[in-house]
PDB file of N, CA, C and O in Angstrom:
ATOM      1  N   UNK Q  23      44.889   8.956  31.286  1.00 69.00           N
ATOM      2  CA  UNK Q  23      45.546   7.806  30.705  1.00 69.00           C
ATOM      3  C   UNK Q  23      46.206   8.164  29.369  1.00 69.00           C
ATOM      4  O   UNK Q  23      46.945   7.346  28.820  1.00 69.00           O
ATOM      5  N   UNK Q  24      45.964   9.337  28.848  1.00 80.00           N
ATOM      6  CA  UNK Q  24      46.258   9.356  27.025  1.00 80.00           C
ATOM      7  C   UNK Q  24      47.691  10.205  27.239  1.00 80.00           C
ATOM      8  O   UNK Q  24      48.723  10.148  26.571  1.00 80.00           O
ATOM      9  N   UNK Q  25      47.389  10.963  28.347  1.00 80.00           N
ATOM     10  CA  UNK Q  25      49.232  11.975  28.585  1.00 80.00           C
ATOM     11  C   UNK Q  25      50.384  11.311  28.731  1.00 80.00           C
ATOM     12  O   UNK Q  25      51.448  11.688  28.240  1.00 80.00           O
ATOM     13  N   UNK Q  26      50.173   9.895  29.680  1.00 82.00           N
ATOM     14  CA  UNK Q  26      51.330   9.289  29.985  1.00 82.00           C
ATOM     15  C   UNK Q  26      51.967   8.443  28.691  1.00 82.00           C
ATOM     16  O   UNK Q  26      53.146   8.537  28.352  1.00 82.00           O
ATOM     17  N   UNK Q  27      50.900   7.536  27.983  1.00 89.00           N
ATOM     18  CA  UNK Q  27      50.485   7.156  26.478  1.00 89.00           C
ATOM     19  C   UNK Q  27      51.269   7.920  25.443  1.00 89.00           C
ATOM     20  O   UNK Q  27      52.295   7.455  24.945  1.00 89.00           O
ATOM     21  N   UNK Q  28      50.708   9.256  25.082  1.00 88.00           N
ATOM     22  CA  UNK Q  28      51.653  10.496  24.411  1.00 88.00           C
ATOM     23  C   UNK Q  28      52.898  10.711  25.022  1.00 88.00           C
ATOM     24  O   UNK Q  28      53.865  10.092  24.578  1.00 88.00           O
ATOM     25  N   UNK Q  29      53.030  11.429  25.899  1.00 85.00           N
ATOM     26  CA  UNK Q  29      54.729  11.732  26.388  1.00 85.00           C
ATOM     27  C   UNK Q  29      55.545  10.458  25.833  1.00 85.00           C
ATOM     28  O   UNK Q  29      56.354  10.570  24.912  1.00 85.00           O
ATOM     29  N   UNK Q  30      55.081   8.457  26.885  1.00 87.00           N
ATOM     30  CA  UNK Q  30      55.926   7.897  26.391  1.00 87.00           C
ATOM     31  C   UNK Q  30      56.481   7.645  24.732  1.00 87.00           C
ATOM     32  O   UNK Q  30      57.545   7.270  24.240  1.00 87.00           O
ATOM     33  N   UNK Q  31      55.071   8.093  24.154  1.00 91.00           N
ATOM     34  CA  UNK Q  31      55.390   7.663  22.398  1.00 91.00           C
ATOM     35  C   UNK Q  31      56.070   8.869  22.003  1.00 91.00           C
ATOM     36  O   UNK Q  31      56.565   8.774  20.879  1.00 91.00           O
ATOM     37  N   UNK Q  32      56.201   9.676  22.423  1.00 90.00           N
ATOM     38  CA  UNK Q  32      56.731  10.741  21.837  1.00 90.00           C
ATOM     39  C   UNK Q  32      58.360  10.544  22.274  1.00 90.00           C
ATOM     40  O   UNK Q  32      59.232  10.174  21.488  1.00 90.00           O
ATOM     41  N   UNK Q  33      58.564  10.857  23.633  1.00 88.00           N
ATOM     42  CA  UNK Q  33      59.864  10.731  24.175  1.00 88.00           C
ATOM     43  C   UNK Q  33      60.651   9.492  23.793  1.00 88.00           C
ATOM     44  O   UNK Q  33      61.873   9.603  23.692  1.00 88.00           O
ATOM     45  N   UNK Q  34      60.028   8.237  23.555  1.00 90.00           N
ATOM     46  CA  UNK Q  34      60.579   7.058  22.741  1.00 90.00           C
ATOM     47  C   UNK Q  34      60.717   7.437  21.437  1.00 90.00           C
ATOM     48  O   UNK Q  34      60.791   6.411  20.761  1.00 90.00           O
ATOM     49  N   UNK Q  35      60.771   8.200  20.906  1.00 91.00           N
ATOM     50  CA  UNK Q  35      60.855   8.229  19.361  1.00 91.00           C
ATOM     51  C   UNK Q  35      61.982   9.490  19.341  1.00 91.00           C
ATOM     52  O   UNK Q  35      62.814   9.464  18.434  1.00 91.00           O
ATOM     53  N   UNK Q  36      62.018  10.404  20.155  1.00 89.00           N
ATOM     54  CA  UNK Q  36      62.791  11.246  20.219  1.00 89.00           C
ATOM     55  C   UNK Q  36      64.288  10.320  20.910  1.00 89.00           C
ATOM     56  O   UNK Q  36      65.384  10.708  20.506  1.00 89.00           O
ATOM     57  N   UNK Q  37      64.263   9.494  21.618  1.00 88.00           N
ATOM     58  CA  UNK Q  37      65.631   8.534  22.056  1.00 88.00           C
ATOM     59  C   UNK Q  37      66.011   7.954  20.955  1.00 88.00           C
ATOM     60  O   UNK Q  37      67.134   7.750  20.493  1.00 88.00           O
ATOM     61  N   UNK Q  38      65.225   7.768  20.673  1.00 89.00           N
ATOM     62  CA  UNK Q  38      65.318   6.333  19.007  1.00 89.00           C
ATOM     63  C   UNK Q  38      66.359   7.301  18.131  1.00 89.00           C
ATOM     64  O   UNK Q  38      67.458   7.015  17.656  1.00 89.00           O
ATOM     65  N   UNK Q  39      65.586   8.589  18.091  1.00 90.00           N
ATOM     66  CA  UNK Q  39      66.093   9.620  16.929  1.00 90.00           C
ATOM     67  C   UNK Q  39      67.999   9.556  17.146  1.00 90.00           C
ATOM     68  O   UNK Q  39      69.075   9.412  16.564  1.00 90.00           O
ATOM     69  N   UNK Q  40      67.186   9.838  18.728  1.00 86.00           N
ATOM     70  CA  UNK Q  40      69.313  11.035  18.846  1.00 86.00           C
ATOM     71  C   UNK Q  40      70.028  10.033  18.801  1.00 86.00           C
ATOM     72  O   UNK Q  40      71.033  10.263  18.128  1.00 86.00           O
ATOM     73  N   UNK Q  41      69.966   8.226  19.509  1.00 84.00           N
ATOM     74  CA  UNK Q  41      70.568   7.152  19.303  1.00 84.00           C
ATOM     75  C   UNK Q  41      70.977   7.041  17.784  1.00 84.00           C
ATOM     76  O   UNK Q  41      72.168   6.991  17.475  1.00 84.00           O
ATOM     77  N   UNK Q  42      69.778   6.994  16.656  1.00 87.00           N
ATOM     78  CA  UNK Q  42      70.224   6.776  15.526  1.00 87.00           C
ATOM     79  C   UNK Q  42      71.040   7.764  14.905  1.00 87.00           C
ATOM     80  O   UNK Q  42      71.877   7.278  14.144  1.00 87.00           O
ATOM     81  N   UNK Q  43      71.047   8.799  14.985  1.00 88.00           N
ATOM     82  CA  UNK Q  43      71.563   9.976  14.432  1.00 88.00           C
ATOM     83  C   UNK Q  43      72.877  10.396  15.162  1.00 88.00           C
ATOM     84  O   UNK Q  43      73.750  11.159  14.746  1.00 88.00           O
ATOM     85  N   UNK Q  44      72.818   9.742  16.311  1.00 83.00           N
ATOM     86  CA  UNK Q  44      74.473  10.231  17.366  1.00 83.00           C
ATOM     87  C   UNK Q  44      74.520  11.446  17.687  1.00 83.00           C
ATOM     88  O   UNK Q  44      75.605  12.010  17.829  1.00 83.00           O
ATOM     89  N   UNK Q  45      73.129  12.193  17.893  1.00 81.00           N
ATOM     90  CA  UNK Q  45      73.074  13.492  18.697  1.00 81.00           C
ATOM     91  C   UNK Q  45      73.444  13.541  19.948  1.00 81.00           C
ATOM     92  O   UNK Q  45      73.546  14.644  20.485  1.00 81.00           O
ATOM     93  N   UNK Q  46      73.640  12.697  20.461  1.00 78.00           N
ATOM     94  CA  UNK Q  46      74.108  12.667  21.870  1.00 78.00           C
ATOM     95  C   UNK Q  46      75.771  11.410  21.850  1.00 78.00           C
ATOM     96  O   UNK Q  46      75.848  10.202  21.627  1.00 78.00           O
ATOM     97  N   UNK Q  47      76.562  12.182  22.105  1.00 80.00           N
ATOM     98  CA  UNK Q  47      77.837  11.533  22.211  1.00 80.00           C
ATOM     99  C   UNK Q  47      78.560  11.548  23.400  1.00 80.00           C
ATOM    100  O   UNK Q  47      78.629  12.583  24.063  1.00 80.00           O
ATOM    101  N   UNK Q  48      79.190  10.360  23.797  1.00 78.00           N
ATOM    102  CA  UNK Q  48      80.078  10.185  24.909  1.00 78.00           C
ATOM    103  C   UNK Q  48      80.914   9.213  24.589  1.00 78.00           C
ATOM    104  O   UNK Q  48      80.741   8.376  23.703  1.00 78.00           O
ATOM    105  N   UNK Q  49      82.066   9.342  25.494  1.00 85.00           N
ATOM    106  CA  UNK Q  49      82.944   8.315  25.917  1.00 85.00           C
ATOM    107  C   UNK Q  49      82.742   6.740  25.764  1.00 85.00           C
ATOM    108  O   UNK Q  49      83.228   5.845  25.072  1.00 85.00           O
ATOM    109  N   UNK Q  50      81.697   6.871  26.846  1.00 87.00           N
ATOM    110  CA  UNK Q  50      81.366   5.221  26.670  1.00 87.00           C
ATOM    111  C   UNK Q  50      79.655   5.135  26.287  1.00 87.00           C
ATOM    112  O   UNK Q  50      78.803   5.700  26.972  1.00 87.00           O
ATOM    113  N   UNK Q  51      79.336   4.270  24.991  1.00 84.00           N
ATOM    114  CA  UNK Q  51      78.181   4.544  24.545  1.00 84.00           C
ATOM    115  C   UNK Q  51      76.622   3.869  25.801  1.00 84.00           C
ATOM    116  O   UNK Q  51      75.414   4.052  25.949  1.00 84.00           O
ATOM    117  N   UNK Q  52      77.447   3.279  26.244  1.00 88.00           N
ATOM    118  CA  UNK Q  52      76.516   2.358  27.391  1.00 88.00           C
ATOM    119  C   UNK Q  52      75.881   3.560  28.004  1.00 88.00           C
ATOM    120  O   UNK Q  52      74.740   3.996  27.848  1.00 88.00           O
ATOM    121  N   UNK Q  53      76.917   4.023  28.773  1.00 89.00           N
ATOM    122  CA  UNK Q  53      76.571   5.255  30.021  1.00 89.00           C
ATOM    123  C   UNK Q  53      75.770   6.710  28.831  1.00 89.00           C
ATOM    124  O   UNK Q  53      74.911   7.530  29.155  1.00 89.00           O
ATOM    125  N   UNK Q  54      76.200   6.610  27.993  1.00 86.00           N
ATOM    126  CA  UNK Q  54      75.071   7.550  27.530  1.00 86.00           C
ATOM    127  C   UNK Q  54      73.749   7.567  27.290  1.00 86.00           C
ATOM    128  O   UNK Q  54      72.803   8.281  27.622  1.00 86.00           O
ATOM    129  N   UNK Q  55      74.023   5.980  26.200  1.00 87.00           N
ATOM    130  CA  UNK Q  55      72.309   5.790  26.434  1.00 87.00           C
ATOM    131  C   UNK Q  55      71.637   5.393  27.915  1.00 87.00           C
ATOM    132  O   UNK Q  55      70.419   5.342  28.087  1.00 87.00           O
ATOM    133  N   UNK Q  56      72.610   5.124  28.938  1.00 90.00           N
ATOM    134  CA  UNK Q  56      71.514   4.505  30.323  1.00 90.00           C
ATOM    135  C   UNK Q  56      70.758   6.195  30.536  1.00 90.00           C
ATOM    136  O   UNK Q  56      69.548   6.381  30.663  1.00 90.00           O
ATOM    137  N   UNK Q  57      71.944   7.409  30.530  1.00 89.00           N
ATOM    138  CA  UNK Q  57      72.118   8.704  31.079  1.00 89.00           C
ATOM    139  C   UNK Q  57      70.629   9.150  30.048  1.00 89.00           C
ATOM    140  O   UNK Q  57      69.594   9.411  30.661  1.00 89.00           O
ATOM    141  N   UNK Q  58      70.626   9.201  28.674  1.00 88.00           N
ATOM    142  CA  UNK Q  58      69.636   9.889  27.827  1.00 88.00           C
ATOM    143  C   UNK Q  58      68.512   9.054  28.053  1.00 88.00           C
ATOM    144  O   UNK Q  58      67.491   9.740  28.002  1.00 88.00           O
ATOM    145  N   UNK Q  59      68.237   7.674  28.317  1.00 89.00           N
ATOM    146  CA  UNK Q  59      66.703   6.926  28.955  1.00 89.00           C
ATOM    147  C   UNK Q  59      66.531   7.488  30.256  1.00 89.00           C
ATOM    148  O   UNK Q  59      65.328   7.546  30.511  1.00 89.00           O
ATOM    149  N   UNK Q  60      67.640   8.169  31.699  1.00 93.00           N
ATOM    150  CA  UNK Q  60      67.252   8.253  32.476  1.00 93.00           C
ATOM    151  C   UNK Q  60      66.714   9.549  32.447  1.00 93.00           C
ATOM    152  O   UNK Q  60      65.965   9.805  33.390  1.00 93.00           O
ATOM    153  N   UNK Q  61      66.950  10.711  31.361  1.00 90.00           N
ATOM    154  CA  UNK Q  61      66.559  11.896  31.024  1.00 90.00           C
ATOM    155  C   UNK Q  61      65.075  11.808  30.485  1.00 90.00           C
ATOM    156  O   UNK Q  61      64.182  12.647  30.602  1.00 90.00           O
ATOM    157  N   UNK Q  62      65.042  10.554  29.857  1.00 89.00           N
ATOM    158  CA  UNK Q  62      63.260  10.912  29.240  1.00 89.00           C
ATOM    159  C   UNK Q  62      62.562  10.388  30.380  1.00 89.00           C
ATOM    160  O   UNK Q  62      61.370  10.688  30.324  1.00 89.00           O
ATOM    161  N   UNK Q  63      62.941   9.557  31.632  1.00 89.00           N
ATOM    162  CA  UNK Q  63      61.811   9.122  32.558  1.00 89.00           C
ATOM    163  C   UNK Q  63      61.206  10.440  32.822  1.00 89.00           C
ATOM    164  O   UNK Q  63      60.060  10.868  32.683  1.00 89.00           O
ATOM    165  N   UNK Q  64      62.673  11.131  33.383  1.00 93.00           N
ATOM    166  CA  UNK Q  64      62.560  12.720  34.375  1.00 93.00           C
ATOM    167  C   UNK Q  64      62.003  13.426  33.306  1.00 93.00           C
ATOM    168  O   UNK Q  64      61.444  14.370  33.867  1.00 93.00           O
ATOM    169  N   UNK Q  65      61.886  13.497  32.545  1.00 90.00           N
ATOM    170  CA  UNK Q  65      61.065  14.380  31.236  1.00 90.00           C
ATOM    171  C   UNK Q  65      59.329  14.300  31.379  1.00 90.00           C
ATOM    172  O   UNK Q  65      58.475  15.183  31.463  1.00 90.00           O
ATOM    173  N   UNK Q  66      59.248  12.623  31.359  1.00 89.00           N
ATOM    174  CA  UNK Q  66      58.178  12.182  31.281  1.00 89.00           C
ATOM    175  C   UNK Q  66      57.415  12.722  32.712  1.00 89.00           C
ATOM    176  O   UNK Q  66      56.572  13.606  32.870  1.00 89.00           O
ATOM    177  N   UNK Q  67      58.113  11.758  33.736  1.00 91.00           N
ATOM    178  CA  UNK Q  67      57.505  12.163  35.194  1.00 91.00           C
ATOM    179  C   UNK Q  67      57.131  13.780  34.749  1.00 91.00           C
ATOM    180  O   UNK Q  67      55.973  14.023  34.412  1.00 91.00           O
ATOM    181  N   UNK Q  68      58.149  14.864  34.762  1.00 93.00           N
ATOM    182  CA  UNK Q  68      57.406  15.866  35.121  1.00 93.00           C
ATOM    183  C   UNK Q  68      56.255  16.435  34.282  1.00 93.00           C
ATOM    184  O   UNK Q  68      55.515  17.350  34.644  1.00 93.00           O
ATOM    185  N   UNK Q  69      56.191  15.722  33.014  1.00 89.00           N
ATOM    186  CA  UNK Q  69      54.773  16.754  32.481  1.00 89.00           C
ATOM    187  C   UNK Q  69      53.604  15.919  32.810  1.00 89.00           C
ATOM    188  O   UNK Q  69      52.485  16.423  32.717  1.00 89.00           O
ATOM    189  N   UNK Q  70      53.818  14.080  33.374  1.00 89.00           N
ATOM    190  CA  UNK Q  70      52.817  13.907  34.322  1.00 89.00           C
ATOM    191  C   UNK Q  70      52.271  14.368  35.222  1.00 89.00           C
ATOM    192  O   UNK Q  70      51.053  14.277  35.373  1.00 89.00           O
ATOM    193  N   UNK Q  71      53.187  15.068  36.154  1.00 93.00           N
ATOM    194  CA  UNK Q  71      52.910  15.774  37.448  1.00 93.00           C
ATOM    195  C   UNK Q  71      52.267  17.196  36.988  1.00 93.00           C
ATOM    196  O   UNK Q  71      51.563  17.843  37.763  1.00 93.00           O
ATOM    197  N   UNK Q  72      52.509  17.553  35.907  1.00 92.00           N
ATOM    198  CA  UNK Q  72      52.126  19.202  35.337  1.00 92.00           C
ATOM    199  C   UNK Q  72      51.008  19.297  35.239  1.00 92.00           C
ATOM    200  O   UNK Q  72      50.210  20.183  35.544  1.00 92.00           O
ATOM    201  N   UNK Q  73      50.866  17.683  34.482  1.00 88.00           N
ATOM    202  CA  UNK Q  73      49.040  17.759  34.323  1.00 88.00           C
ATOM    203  C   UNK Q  73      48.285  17.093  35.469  1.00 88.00           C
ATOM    204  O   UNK Q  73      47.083  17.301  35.632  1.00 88.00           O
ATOM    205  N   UNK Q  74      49.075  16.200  36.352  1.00 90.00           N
ATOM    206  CA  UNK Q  74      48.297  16.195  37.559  1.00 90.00           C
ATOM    207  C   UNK Q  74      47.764  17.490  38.194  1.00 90.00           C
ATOM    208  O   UNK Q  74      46.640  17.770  38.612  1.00 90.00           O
ATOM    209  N   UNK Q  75      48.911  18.201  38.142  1.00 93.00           N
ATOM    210  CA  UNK Q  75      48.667  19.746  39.194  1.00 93.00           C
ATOM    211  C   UNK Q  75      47.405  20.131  38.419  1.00 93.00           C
ATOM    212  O   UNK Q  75      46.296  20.074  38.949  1.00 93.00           O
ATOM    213  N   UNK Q  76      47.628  20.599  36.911  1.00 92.00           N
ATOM    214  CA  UNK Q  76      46.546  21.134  36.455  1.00 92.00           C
ATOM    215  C   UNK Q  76      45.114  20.293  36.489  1.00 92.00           C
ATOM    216  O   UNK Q  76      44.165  21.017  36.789  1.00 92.00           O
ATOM    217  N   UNK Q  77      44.784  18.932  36.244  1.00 90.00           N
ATOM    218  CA  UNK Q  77      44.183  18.886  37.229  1.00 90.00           C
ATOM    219  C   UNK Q  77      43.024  18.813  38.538  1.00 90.00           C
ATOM    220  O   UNK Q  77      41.800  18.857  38.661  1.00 90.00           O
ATOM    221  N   UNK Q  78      44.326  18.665  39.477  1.00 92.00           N
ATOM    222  CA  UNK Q  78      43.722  19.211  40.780  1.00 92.00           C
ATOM    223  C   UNK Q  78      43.187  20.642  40.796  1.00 92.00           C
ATOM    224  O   UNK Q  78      42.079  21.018  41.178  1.00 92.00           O
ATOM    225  N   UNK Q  79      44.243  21.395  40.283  1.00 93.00           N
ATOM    226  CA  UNK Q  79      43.350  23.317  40.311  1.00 93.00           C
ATOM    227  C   UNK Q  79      41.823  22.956  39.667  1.00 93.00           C
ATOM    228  O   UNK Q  79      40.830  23.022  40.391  1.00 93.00           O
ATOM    229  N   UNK Q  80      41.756  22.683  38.669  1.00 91.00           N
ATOM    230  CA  UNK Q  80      40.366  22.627  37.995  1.00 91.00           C
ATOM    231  C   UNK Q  80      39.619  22.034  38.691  1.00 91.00           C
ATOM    232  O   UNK Q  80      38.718  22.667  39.241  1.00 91.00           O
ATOM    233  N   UNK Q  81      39.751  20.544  38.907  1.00 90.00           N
ATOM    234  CA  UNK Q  81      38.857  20.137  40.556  1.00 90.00           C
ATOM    235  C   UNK Q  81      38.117  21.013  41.436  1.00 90.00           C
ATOM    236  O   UNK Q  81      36.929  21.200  41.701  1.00 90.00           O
ATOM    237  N   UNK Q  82      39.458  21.578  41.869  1.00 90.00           N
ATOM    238  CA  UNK Q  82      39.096  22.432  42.800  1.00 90.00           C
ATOM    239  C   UNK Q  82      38.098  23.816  42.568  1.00 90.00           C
ATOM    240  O   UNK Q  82      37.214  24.295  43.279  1.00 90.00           O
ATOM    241  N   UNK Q  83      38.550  24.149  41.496  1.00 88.00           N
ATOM    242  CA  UNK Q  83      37.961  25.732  41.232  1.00 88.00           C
ATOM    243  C   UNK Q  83      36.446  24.919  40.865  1.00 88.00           C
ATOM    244  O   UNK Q  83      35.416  25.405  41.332  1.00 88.00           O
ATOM    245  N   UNK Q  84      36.388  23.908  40.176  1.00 83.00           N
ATOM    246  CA  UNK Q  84      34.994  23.225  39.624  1.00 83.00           C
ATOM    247  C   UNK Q  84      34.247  23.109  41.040  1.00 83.00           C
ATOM    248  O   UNK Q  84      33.110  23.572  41.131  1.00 83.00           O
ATOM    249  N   UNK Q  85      34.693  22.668  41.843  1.00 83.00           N
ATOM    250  CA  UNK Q  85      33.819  22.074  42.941  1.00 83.00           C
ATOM    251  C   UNK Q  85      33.861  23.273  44.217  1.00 83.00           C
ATOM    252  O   UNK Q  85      33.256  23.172  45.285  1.00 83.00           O
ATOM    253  N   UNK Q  86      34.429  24.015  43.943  1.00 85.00           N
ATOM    254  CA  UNK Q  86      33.830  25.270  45.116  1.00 85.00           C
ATOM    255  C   UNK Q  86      33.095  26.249  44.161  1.00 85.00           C
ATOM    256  O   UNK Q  86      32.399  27.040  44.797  1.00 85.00           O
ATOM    257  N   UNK Q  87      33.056  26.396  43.011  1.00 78.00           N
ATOM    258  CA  UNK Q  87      32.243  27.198  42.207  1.00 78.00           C
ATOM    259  C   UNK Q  87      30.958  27.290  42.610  1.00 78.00           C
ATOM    260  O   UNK Q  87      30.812  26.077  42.767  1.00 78.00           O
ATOM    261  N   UNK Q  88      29.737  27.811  42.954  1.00 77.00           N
ATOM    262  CA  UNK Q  88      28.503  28.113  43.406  1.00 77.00           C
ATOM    263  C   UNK Q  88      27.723  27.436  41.665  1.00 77.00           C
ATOM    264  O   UNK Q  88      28.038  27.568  40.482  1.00 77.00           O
ATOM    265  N   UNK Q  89      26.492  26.635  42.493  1.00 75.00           N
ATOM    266  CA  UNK Q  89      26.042  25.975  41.565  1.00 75.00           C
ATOM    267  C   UNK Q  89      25.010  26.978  41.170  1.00 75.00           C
ATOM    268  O   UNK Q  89      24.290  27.517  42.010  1.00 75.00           O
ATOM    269  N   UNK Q  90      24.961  27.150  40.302  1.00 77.00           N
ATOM    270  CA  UNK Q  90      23.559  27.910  39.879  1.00 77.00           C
ATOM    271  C   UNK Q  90      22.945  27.087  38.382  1.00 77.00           C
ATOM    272  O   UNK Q  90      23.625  26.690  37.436  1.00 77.00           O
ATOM    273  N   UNK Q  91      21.323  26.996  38.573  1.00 72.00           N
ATOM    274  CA  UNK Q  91      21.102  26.302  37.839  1.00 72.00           C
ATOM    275  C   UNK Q  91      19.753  26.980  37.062  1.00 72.00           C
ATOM    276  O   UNK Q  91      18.807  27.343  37.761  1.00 72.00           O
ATOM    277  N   UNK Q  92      19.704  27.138  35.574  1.00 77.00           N
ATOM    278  CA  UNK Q  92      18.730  28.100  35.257  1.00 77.00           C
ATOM    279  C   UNK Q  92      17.737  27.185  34.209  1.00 77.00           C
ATOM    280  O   UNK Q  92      18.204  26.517  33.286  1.00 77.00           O
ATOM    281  N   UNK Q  93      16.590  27.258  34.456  1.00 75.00           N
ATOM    282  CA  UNK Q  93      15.715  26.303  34.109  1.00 75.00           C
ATOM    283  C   UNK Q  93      16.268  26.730  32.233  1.00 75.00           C
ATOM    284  O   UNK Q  93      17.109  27.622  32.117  1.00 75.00           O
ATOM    285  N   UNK Q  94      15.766  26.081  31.014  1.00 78.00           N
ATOM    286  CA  UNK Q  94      16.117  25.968  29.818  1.00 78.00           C
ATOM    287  C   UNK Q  94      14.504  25.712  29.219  1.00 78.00           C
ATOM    288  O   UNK Q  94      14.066  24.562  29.225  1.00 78.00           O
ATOM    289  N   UNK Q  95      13.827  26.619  28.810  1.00 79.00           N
ATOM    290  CA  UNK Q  95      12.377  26.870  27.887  1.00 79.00           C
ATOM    291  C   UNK Q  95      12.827  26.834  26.331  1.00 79.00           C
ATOM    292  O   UNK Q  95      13.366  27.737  25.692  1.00 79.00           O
ATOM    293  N   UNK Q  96      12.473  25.604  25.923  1.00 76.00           N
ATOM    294  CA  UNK Q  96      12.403  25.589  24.160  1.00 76.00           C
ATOM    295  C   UNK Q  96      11.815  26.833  23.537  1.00 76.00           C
ATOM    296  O   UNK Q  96      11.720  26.926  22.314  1.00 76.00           O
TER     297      UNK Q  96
END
């Protein structure tokens, strides 16, 4: 829950930036900003999916790992 949370606060503040500052310029200002919000979804989606993947590997490597369990004497 805290990745999707971070990316969006981050990637919203980075739109905010280049909007205020006019780092990103075009023709018609509409189609740029729709074009630079549709760039931070695809930004966002993929480092969701990055850390989905990562993860599933850990899942996985966690739960076929051989349990071994060693008693603990104070």
């Amino acid at each position: 829950m805290l990745t999707p949370i971070a990316q969006f606060h981050t990637l919203t503040g980075l739109y905010r930036f280049a909007l205020k500052w006019g780092l990103v310029r075009g023709e018609d200002p509409r189609r740029t900003r729709e074009r630079l919000r549709w760039g931070m979804w695809v930004v966002m989606a993929a480092f969701i999916t990055l850390g989905l993947a990562t993860l599933t590997k850990e899942l996985r490597a966690g739960l076929t790992r051989p349990r071994t369990a060693t008693a603990v004497t104070p």
